[in-house]
């Protein structure tokens, strides 16, 4: 974990913030897919996590790289669990 934290610390503030926003977007996409598939609990959790990351991205990127690394690790775990339980991605999230 120390190696990952060092890598995070070596990035610029803008790069760290961009990574956090990208992870938030990925979580939001997973939330939409889960909602379409009927998994309301995961959709709410993922959406709330994405919103929290998006709201705090600037502060995490600027002031606390260690916490940013921990948040990225937790988000990656959530995304990984979603992909494991939903191995076949949706082509369209349109609801008729």
Tab-separated table of C-alpha atoms in Angstrom:
chain	number	residue	atom	x	y	z
A	1	UNK	CA	0.000	0.000	0.000
A	2	UNK	CA	2.892	2.352	0.664
A	3	UNK	CA	3.957	2.021	-2.970
A	4	UNK	CA	0.499	3.004	-4.204
A	5	UNK	CA	0.389	5.947	-1.823
A	6	UNK	CA	3.781	7.110	-3.083
A	7	UNK	CA	2.489	6.936	-6.648
A	8	UNK	CA	-0.587	8.947	-5.674
A	9	UNK	CA	1.619	11.502	-3.912
A	10	UNK	CA	3.787	11.856	-7.028
A	11	UNK	CA	0.797	12.882	-9.137
A	12	UNK	CA	-0.180	16.517	-9.423
A	13	UNK	CA	-3.275	17.736	-7.614
A	14	UNK	CA	-5.085	18.043	-10.950
A	15	UNK	CA	-4.209	14.454	-11.900
A	16	UNK	CA	-5.402	13.107	-8.558
A	17	UNK	CA	-8.638	15.039	-8.856
A	18	UNK	CA	-9.164	13.788	-12.410
A	19	UNK	CA	-8.708	10.181	-11.273
A	20	UNK	CA	-11.210	10.663	-8.461
A	21	UNK	CA	-13.773	12.166	-10.855
A	22	UNK	CA	-13.234	9.299	-13.330
A	23	UNK	CA	-13.858	6.781	-10.552
A	24	UNK	CA	-17.020	8.662	-9.562
A	25	UNK	CA	-18.233	8.484	-13.172
A	26	UNK	CA	-17.529	4.744	-13.269
A	27	UNK	CA	-19.485	4.265	-10.046
A	28	UNK	CA	-22.386	6.256	-11.478
A	29	UNK	CA	-22.383	4.040	-14.575
A	30	UNK	CA	-22.423	0.930	-12.404
A	31	UNK	CA	-25.297	2.437	-10.410
A	32	UNK	CA	-27.331	2.989	-13.591
A	33	UNK	CA	-26.697	-0.581	-14.742
A	34	UNK	CA	-27.640	-1.965	-11.332
A	35	UNK	CA	-30.835	0.087	-11.309
A	36	UNK	CA	-31.839	-1.206	-14.733
A	37	UNK	CA	-31.145	-4.754	-13.551
A	38	UNK	CA	-33.270	-4.193	-10.454
A	39	UNK	CA	-30.511	-4.058	-7.827
A	40	UNK	CA	-31.742	-0.923	-6.062
A	41	UNK	CA	-29.551	-1.403	-3.006
A	42	UNK	CA	-26.296	-1.500	-4.975
A	43	UNK	CA	-27.494	1.345	-7.210
A	44	UNK	CA	-28.121	3.572	-4.189
A	45	UNK	CA	-24.824	2.641	-2.523
A	46	UNK	CA	-22.784	3.181	-5.672
A	47	UNK	CA	-24.537	6.435	-6.492
A	48	UNK	CA	-24.014	7.784	-2.976
A	49	UNK	CA	-20.346	6.794	-3.023
A	50	UNK	CA	-19.898	8.512	-6.398
A	51	UNK	CA	-21.544	11.677	-5.098
A	52	UNK	CA	-19.358	11.710	-1.980
A	53	UNK	CA	-16.224	11.288	-4.087
A	54	UNK	CA	-17.306	14.010	-6.505
A	55	UNK	CA	-18.103	16.460	-3.679
A	56	UNK	CA	-14.808	15.839	-1.869
A	57	UNK	CA	-12.512	15.280	-4.869
A	58	UNK	CA	-10.833	18.674	-4.634
A	59	UNK	CA	-10.141	18.407	-0.923
A	60	UNK	CA	-8.911	14.812	-1.160
A	61	UNK	CA	-6.654	15.570	-4.113
A	62	UNK	CA	-5.233	18.736	-2.596
A	63	UNK	CA	-4.929	18.017	1.118
A	64	UNK	CA	-4.894	14.286	1.774
A	65	UNK	CA	-3.292	11.921	-0.788
A	66	UNK	CA	-3.353	9.010	1.680
A	67	UNK	CA	-7.110	9.277	2.110
A	68	UNK	CA	-7.504	9.711	-1.647
A	69	UNK	CA	-5.644	6.433	-2.110
A	70	UNK	CA	-7.917	4.719	0.422
A	71	UNK	CA	-11.044	6.072	-1.287
A	72	UNK	CA	-9.760	4.879	-4.672
A	73	UNK	CA	-9.057	1.444	-3.209
A	74	UNK	CA	-12.568	1.173	-1.741
A	75	UNK	CA	-14.200	2.378	-4.963
A	76	UNK	CA	-12.153	-0.101	-6.985
A	77	UNK	CA	-13.371	-2.885	-4.696
A	78	UNK	CA	-17.016	-1.847	-5.180
A	79	UNK	CA	-16.565	-1.737	-8.948
A	80	UNK	CA	-14.787	-5.093	-8.889
A	81	UNK	CA	-17.616	-6.687	-6.890
A	82	UNK	CA	-20.176	-5.294	-9.313
A	83	UNK	CA	-18.287	-6.638	-12.315
A	84	UNK	CA	-17.951	-10.044	-10.663
A	85	UNK	CA	-21.663	-10.276	-9.977
A	86	UNK	CA	-22.589	-8.815	-13.400
A	87	UNK	CA	-20.082	-10.347	-15.836
A	88	UNK	CA	-22.135	-9.429	-18.911
A	89	UNK	CA	-22.365	-5.681	-19.371
A	90	UNK	CA	-25.545	-4.120	-20.640
A	91	UNK	CA	-25.505	-2.842	-24.189
A	92	UNK	CA	-28.220	-0.302	-23.471
A	93	UNK	CA	-29.728	1.010	-20.273
A	94	UNK	CA	-32.921	2.120	-21.986
A	95	UNK	CA	-36.057	1.215	-20.061
A	96	UNK	CA	-39.247	0.686	-22.038
